[in-house]
Short mmCIF file of C-alpha atoms in Angstrom, two decimals:
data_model
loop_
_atom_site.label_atom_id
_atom_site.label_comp_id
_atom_site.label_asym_id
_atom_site.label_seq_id
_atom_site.Cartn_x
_atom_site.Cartn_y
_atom_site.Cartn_z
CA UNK A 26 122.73 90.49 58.04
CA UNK A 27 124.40 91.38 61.64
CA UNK A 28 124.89 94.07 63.82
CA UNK A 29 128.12 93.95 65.81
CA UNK A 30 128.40 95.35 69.20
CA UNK A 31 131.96 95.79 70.12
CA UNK A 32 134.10 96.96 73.47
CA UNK A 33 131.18 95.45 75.96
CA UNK A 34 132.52 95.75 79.46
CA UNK A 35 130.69 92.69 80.44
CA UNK A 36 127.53 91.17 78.59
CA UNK A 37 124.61 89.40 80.67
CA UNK A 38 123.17 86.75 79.67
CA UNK A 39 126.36 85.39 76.71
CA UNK A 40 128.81 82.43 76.24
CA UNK A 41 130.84 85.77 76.29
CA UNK A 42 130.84 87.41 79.24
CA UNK A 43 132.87 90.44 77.93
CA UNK A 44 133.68 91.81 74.75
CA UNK A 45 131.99 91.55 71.33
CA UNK A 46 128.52 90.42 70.68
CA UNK A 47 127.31 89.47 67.39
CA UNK A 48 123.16 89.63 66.85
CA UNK A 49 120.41 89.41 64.03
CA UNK A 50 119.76 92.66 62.62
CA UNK A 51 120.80 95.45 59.77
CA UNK A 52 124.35 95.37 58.60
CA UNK A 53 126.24 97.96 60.94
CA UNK A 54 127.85 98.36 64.27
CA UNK A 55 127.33 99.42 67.79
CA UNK A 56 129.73 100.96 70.17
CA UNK A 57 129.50 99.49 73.45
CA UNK A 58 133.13 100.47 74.94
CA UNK A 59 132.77 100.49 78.64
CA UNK A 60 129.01 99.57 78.67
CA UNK A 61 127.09 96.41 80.19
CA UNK A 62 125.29 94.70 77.46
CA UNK A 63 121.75 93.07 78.87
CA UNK A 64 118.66 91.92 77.41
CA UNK A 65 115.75 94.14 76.88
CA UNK A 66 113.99 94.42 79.90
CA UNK A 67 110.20 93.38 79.66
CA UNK A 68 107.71 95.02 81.84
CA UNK A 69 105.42 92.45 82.37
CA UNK A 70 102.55 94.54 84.05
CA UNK A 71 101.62 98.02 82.40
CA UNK A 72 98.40 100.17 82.10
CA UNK A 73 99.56 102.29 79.22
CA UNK A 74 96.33 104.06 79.78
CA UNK A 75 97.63 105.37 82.83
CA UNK A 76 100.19 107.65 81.81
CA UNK A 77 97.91 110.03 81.00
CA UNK A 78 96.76 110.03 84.39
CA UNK A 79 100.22 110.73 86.95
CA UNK A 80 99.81 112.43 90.41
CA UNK A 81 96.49 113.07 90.37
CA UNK A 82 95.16 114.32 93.75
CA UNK A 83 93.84 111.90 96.06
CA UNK A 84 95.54 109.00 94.50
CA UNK A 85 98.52 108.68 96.36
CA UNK A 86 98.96 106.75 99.31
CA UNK A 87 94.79 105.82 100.10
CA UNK A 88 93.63 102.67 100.24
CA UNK A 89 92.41 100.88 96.91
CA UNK A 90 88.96 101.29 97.56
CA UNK A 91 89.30 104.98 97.43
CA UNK A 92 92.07 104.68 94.32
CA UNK A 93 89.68 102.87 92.04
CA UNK A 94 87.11 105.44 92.22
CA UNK A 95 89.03 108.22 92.17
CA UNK A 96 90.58 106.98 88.85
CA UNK A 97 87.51 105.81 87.38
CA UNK A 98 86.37 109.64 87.66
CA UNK A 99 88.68 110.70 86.04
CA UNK A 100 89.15 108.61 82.93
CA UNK A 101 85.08 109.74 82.66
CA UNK A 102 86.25 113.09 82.82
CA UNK A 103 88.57 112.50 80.23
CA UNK A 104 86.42 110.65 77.72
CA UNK A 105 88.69 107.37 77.04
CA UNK A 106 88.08 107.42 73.06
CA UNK A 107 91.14 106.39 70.71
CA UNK A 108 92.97 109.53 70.32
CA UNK A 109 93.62 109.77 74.25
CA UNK A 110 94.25 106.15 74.04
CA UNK A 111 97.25 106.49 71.10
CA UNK A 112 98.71 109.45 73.15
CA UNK A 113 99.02 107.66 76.14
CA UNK A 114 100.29 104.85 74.82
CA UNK A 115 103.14 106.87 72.78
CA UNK A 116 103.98 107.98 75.70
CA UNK A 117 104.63 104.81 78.05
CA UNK A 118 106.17 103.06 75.19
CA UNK A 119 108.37 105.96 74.22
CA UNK A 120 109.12 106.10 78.08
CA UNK A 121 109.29 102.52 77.95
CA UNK A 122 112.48 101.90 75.21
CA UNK A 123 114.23 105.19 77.16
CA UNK A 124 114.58 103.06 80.18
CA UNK A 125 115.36 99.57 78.15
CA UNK A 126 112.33 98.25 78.75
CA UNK A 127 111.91 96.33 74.65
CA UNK A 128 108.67 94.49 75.89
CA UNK A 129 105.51 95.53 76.88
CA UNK A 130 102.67 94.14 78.15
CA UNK A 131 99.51 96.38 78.43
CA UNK A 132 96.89 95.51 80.81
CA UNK A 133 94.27 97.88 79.71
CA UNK A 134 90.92 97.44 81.85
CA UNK A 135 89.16 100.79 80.72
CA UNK A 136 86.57 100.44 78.51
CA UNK A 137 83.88 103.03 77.60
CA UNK A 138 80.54 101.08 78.58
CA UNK A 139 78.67 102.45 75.27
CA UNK A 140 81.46 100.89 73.54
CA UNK A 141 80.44 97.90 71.25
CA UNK A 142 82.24 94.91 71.04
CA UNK A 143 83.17 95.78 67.49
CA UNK A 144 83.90 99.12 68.42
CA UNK A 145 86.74 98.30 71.18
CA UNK A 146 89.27 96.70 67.78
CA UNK A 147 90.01 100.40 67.35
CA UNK A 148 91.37 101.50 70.91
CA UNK A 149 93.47 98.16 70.88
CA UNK A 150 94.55 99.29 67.60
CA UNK A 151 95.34 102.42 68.54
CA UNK A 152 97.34 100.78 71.40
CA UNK A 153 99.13 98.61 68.43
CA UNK A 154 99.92 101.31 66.08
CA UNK A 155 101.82 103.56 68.70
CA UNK A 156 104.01 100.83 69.40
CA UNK A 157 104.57 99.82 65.86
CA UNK A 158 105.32 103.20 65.08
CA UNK A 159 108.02 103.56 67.84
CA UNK A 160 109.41 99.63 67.13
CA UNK A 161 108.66 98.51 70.99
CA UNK A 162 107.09 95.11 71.33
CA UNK A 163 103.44 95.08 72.83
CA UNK A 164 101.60 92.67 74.43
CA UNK A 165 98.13 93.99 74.40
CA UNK A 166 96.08 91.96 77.60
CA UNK A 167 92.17 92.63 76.69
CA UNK A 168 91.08 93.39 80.76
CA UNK A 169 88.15 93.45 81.88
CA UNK A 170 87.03 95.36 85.21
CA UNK A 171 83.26 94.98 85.70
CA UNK A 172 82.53 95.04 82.06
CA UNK A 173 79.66 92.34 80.87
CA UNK A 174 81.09 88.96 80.74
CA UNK A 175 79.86 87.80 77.29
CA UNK A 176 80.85 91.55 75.63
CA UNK A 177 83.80 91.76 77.27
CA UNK A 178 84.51 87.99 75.62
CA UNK A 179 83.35 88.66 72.72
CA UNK A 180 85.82 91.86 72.26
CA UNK A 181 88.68 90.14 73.23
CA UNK A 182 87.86 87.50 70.65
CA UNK A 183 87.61 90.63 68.06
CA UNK A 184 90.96 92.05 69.02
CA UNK A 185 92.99 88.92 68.93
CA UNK A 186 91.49 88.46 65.41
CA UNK A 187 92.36 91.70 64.44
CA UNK A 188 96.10 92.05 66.15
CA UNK A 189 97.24 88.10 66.21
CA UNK A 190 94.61 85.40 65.35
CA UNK A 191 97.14 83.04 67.16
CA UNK A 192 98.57 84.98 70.38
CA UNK A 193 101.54 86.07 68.44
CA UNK A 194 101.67 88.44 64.80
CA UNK A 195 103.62 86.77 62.39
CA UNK A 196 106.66 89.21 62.82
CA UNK A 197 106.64 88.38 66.60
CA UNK A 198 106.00 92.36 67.72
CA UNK A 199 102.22 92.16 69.06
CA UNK A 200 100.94 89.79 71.35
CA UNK A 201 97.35 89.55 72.87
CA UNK A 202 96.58 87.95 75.99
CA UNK A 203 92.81 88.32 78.09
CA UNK A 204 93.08 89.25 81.48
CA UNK A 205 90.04 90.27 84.06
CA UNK A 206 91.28 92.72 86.81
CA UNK A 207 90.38 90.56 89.70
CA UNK A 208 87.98 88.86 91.22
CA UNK A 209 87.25 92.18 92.99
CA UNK A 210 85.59 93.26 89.89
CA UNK A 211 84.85 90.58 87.43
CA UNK A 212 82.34 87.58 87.66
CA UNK A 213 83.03 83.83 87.21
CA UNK A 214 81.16 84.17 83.87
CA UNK A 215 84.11 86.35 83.19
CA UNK A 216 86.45 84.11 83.76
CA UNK A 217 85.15 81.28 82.23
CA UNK A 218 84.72 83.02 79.09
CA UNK A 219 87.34 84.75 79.04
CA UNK A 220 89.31 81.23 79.38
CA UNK A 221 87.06 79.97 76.43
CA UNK A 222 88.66 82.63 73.84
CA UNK A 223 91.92 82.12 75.30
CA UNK A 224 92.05 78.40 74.70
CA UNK A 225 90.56 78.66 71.26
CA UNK A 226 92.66 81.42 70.30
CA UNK A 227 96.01 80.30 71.92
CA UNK A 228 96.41 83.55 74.31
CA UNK A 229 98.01 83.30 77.21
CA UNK A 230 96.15 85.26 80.64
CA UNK A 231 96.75 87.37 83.12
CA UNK A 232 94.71 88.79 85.93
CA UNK A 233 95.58 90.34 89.23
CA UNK A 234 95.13 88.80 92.86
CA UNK A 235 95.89 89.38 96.57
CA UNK A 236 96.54 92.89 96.59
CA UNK A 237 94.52 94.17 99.31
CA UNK A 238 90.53 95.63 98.26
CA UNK A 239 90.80 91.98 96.48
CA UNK A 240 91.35 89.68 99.46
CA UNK A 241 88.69 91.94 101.11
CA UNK A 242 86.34 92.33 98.51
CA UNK A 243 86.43 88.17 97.87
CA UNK A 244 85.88 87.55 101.65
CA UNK A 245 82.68 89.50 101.68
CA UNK A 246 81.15 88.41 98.75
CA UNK A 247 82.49 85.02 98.42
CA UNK A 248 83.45 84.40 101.94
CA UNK A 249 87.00 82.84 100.64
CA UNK A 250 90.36 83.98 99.53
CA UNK A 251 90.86 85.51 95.74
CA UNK A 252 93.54 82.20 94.59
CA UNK A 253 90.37 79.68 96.20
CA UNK A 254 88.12 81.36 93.69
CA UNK A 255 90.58 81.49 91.16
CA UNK A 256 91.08 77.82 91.43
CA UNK A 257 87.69 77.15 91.23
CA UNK A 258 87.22 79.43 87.81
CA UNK A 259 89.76 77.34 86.60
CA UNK A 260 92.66 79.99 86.15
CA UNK A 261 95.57 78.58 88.46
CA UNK A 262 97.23 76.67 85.54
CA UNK A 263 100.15 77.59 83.53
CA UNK A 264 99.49 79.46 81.04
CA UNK A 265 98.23 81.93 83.51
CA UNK A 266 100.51 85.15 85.34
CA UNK A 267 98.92 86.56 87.56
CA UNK A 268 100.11 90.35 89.16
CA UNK A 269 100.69 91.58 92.83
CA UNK A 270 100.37 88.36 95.57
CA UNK A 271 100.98 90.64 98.05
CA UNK A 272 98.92 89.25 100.53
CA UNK A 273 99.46 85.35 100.32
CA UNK A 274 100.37 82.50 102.97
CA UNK A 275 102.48 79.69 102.18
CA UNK A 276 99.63 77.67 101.50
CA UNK A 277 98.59 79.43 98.92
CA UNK A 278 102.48 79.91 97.18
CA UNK A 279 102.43 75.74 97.69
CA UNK A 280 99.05 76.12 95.65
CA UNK A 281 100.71 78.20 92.90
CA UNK A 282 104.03 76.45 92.31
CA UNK A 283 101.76 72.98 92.05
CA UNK A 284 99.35 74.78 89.60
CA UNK A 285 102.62 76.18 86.95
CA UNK A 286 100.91 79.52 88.05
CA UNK A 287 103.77 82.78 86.91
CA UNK A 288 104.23 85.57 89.12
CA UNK A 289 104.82 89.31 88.27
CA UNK A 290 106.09 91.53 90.93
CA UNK A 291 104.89 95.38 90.69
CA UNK A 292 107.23 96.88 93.81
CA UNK A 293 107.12 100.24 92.20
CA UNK A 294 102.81 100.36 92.70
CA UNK A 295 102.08 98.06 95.42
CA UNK A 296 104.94 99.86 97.98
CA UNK A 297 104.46 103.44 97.61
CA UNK A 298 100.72 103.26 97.64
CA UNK A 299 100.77 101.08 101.06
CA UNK A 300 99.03 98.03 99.36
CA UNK A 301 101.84 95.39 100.64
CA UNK A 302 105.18 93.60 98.96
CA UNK A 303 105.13 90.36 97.97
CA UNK A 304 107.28 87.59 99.12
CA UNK A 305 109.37 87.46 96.17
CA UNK A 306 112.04 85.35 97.55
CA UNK A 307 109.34 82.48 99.05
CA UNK A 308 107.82 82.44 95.60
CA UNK A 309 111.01 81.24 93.58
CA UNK A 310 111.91 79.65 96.09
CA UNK A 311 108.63 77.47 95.73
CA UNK A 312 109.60 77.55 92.14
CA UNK A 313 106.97 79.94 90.64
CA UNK A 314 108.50 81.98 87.88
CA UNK A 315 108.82 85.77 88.76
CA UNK A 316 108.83 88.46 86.45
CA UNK A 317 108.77 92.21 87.25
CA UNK A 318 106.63 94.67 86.27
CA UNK A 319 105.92 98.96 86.43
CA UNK A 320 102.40 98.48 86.61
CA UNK A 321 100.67 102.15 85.55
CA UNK A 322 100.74 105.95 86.17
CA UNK A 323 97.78 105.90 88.45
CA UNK A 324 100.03 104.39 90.78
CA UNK A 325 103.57 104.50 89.87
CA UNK A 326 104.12 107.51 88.10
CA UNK A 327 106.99 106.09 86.10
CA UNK A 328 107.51 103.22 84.09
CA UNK A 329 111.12 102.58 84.50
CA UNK A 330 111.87 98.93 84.96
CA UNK A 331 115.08 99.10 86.09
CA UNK A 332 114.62 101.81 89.05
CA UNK A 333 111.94 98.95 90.11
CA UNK A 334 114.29 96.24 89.87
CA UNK A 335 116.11 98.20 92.05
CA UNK A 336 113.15 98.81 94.52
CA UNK A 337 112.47 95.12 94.65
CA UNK A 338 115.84 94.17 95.73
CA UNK A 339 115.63 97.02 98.28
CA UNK A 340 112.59 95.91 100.04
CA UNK A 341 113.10 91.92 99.96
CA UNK A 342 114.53 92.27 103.16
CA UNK A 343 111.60 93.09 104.86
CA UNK A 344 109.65 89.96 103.68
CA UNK A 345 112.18 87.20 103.49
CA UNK A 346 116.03 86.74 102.00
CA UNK A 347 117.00 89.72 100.18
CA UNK A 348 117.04 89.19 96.25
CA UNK A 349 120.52 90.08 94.32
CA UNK A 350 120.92 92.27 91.77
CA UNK A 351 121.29 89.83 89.29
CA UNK A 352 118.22 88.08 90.97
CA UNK A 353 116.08 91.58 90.11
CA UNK A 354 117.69 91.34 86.56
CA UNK A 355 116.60 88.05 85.64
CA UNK A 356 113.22 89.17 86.98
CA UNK A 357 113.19 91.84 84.51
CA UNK A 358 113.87 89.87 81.33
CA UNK A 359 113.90 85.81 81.65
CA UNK A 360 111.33 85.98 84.76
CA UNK A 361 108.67 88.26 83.03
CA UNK A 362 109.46 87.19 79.35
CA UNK A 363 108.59 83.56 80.13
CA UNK A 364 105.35 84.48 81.80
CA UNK A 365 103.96 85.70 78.81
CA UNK A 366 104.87 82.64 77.56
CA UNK A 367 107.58 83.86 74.97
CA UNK A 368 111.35 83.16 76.70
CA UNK A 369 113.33 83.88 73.45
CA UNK A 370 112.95 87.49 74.10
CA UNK A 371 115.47 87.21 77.19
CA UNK A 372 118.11 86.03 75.18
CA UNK A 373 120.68 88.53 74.28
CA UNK A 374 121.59 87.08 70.81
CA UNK A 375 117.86 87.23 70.21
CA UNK A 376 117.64 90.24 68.83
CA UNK A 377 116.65 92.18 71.96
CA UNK A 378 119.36 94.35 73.75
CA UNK A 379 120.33 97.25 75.71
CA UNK A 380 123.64 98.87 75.84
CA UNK A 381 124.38 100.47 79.64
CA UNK A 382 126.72 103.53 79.75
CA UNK A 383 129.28 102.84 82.64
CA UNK A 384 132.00 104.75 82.47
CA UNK A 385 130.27 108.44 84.49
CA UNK A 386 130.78 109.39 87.75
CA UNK A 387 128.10 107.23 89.60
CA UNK A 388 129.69 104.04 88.18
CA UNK A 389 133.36 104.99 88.88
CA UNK A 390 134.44 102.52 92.14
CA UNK A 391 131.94 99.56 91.23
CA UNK A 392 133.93 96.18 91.41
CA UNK A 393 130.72 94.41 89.78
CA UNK A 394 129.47 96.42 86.69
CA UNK A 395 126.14 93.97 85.96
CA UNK A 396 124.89 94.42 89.64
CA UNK A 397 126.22 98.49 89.58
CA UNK A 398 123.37 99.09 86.88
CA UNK A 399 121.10 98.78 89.84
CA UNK A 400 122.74 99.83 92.72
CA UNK A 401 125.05 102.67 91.85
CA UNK A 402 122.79 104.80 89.00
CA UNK A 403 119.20 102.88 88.41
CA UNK A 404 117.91 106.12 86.96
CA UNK A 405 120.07 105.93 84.15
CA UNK A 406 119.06 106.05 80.22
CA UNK A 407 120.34 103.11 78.24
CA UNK A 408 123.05 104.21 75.42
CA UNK A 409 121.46 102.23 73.19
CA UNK A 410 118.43 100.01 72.38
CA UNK A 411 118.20 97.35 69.59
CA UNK A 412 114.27 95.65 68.90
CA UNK A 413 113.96 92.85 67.10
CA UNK A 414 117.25 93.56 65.44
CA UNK A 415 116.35 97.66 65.14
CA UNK A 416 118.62 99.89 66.59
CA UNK A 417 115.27 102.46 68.31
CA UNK A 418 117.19 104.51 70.33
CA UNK A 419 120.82 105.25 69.62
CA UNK A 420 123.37 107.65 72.24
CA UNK A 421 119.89 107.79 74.87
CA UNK A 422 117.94 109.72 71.83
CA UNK A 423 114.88 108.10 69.91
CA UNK A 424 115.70 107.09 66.25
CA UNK A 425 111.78 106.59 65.71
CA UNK A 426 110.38 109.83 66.65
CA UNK A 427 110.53 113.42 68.47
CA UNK A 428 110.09 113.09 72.33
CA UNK A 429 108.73 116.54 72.76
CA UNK A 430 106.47 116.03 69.89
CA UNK A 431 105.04 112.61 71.58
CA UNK A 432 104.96 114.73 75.13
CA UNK A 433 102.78 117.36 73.97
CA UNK A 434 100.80 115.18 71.71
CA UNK A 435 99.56 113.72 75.19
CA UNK A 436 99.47 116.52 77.13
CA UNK A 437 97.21 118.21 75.31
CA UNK A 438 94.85 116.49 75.91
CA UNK A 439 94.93 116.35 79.72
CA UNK A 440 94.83 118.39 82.48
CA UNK A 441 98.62 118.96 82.96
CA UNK A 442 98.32 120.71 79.32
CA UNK A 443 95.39 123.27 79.84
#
């Protein structure tokens, strides 16, 4: 079976560079006449959590250690239980495939503390089904910020049983991965055992480092710098990604090239808020693998990919070379798809792919069509959007569900519906 996309105006990532593309799927065909034909874009760093918690006061622009109390309030307010946990996550993976983003990867660190280990299957499941039902990939990172090290272990053992015994479901569309926050709020135990599931269970992990309250935090407590600790837990090694580095020296990106460490870059959270940019350019440079990621509504607001991409590029300037266009791009799909350990879904024969409307207004002029999805109109809505082979969003419209329906279905629920 094949779907044919025909009339591409140019096609990143093919032998072809232009015209027709041919990819696994349902019998049928896709118009792409004057469109840019890319991967699906994987956001490597989400808190799907989060979207039910954008522009609350006092969370923008304050330092971390007033963001991560602020926000812990308020998911108590909110009483994180699995129906607020579904909602949200409709929403930031129906957001998600809107903006092309076919991947992603959901760091979720809050966890009711009453919650039993065998209790926490159902909000990962909940997490699961929402992306099931809308036919986006998840990868489903079991945090941990603060919980008990041995529970928290435990859990994450329970949900990779439960979602894919082996890092991967058999039909490739849920991943699970472990991933403390930070050394900010999780113990070496934590680590270590976290580690120990991962290695039995074949996850990859993910944590978060060098992003201001954690250098701080680490030099108090430990008197040393978050990656020294890291090392020392044993989690600078290659099957690890870990989120932020805004704060790092070269010393420390010689340390993570040597170690296979991946990168993800969250521009669209760490700039706004004041909490630094990361050297992007002085990381692949030093070889390290970057990827790009939204990172959550606490903090961004929105979780469109390419707008970040965008943001990235803008802002290298101001910490090194400036990145390209098609630099940001291969951030957004081959950079962040290989960090979680699974580069097929960069390829655009693979299955994955998102058709980019270029013939409006805000593209008319642009000599180079791949790098005018980023500079000339990076708020727009892909045309289409093919999963796996499954066309989920066809003329910028969801084939899988009602958007309104999936708005309201969050908002009431939270404050912005009452």
């Amino acid at each position: 079976m094949t779907l044919h996309v025909r009339g591409a105006r140019a096609i990143l990532g093919a032998a072809d560079t232009e015209g027709d593309l041919v990819v696994a799927g349902p019998d049928g065909t896709l118009d792409a006449e004057g469109c840019v034909v890319t991967p699906g874009l994987v956001n490597a760093h989400h808190h799907l959590l989060q979207s039910a918690f954008r522009t609350l006061p006092g969370t923008r622009g304050v330092a971390m250690s007033t963001w991560l109390p602020t926000m812990a309030a308020a998911y108590a307010r909110a009483g994180v239980d699995e129906e607020l946990v579904y909602a949200a996550a409709r929403v930031g993976m129906a957001e998600a495939l809107l903006c092309g983003v076919t991947t992603v990867a959901d760091h979720h660190l809050t966890w009711p503390a009453a919650l039993a280990p065998e209790d926490t299957v159902a909000l990962a499941r909940a997490t699961e089904r929402a992306a099931r039902e809308l036919g986006g990939r998840l990868v489903f990172v079991r945090g941990s910020a603060g919980d008990d090290p041995e529970s928290a272990a435990h859990s994450a053992d329970l949900i990779a049983e439960a979602l894919a015994p082996t890092g991967v479901s058999a039909d490739a569309m849920v991943q699970v991965a472990v991933g403390p926050a930070g050394v900010h709020s999780d113990s070496e135990a934590t680590f270590r055992l976290m580690a120990e599931v991962a290695g039995r269970r074949g996850l990859r992990r993910r944590t978060q480092a060098n992003e201001q309250v954690d250098v701080a935090i680490a030099l108090e407590r430990y008197g040393r710098r978050p990656l020294d600790l890291l090392d020392e837990w044993g989690w600078l090694a290659p099957d690890v990604t870990v989120a932020h580095l805004c704060d790092v020296t070269d010393a420390e990106i010689a340390r993570l090239a040597a170690a296979g460490v991946t990168a993800t870059h969250a521009p669209g959270c760490d700039l706004p808020m004041g909490w630094g940019i990361a050297p992007v350019a002085a990381l692949r440079a030093a070889g390290i693998t970057v990827g790009l990621g939204t990172s959550g509504g606490g903090s961004n607001d929105a979780g469109h990919l390419l707008a970040d991409a965008r943001l990235a590029m803008q802002v290298s300037p101001l910490v090194g070379p400036p990145l390209s266009a098609l630099d940001a791009l291969t951030m957004a799909t081959t950079g962040s798809a290989t960090g979680l350990g699974r580069p097929e879904l960069a390829s655009v024969t693979g299955g994955d792919l998102c058709v980019w409307d270029t013939t409006g207004v805000a593209d008319a002029g642009v000599a180079d069509p791949i790098a005018g999805l980023l500079w000339a109109n990076p708020g727009r809505r892909p045309r289409h959007v093919v999963v796996a082979g499954r066309v989920v969003v066809r003329d910028g419209r969801l084939v899988t569900a009602d958007e309104h329906e999936i708005a309201t279905g969050l908002d009431r629920l939270t404050p912005a519906g009452r």
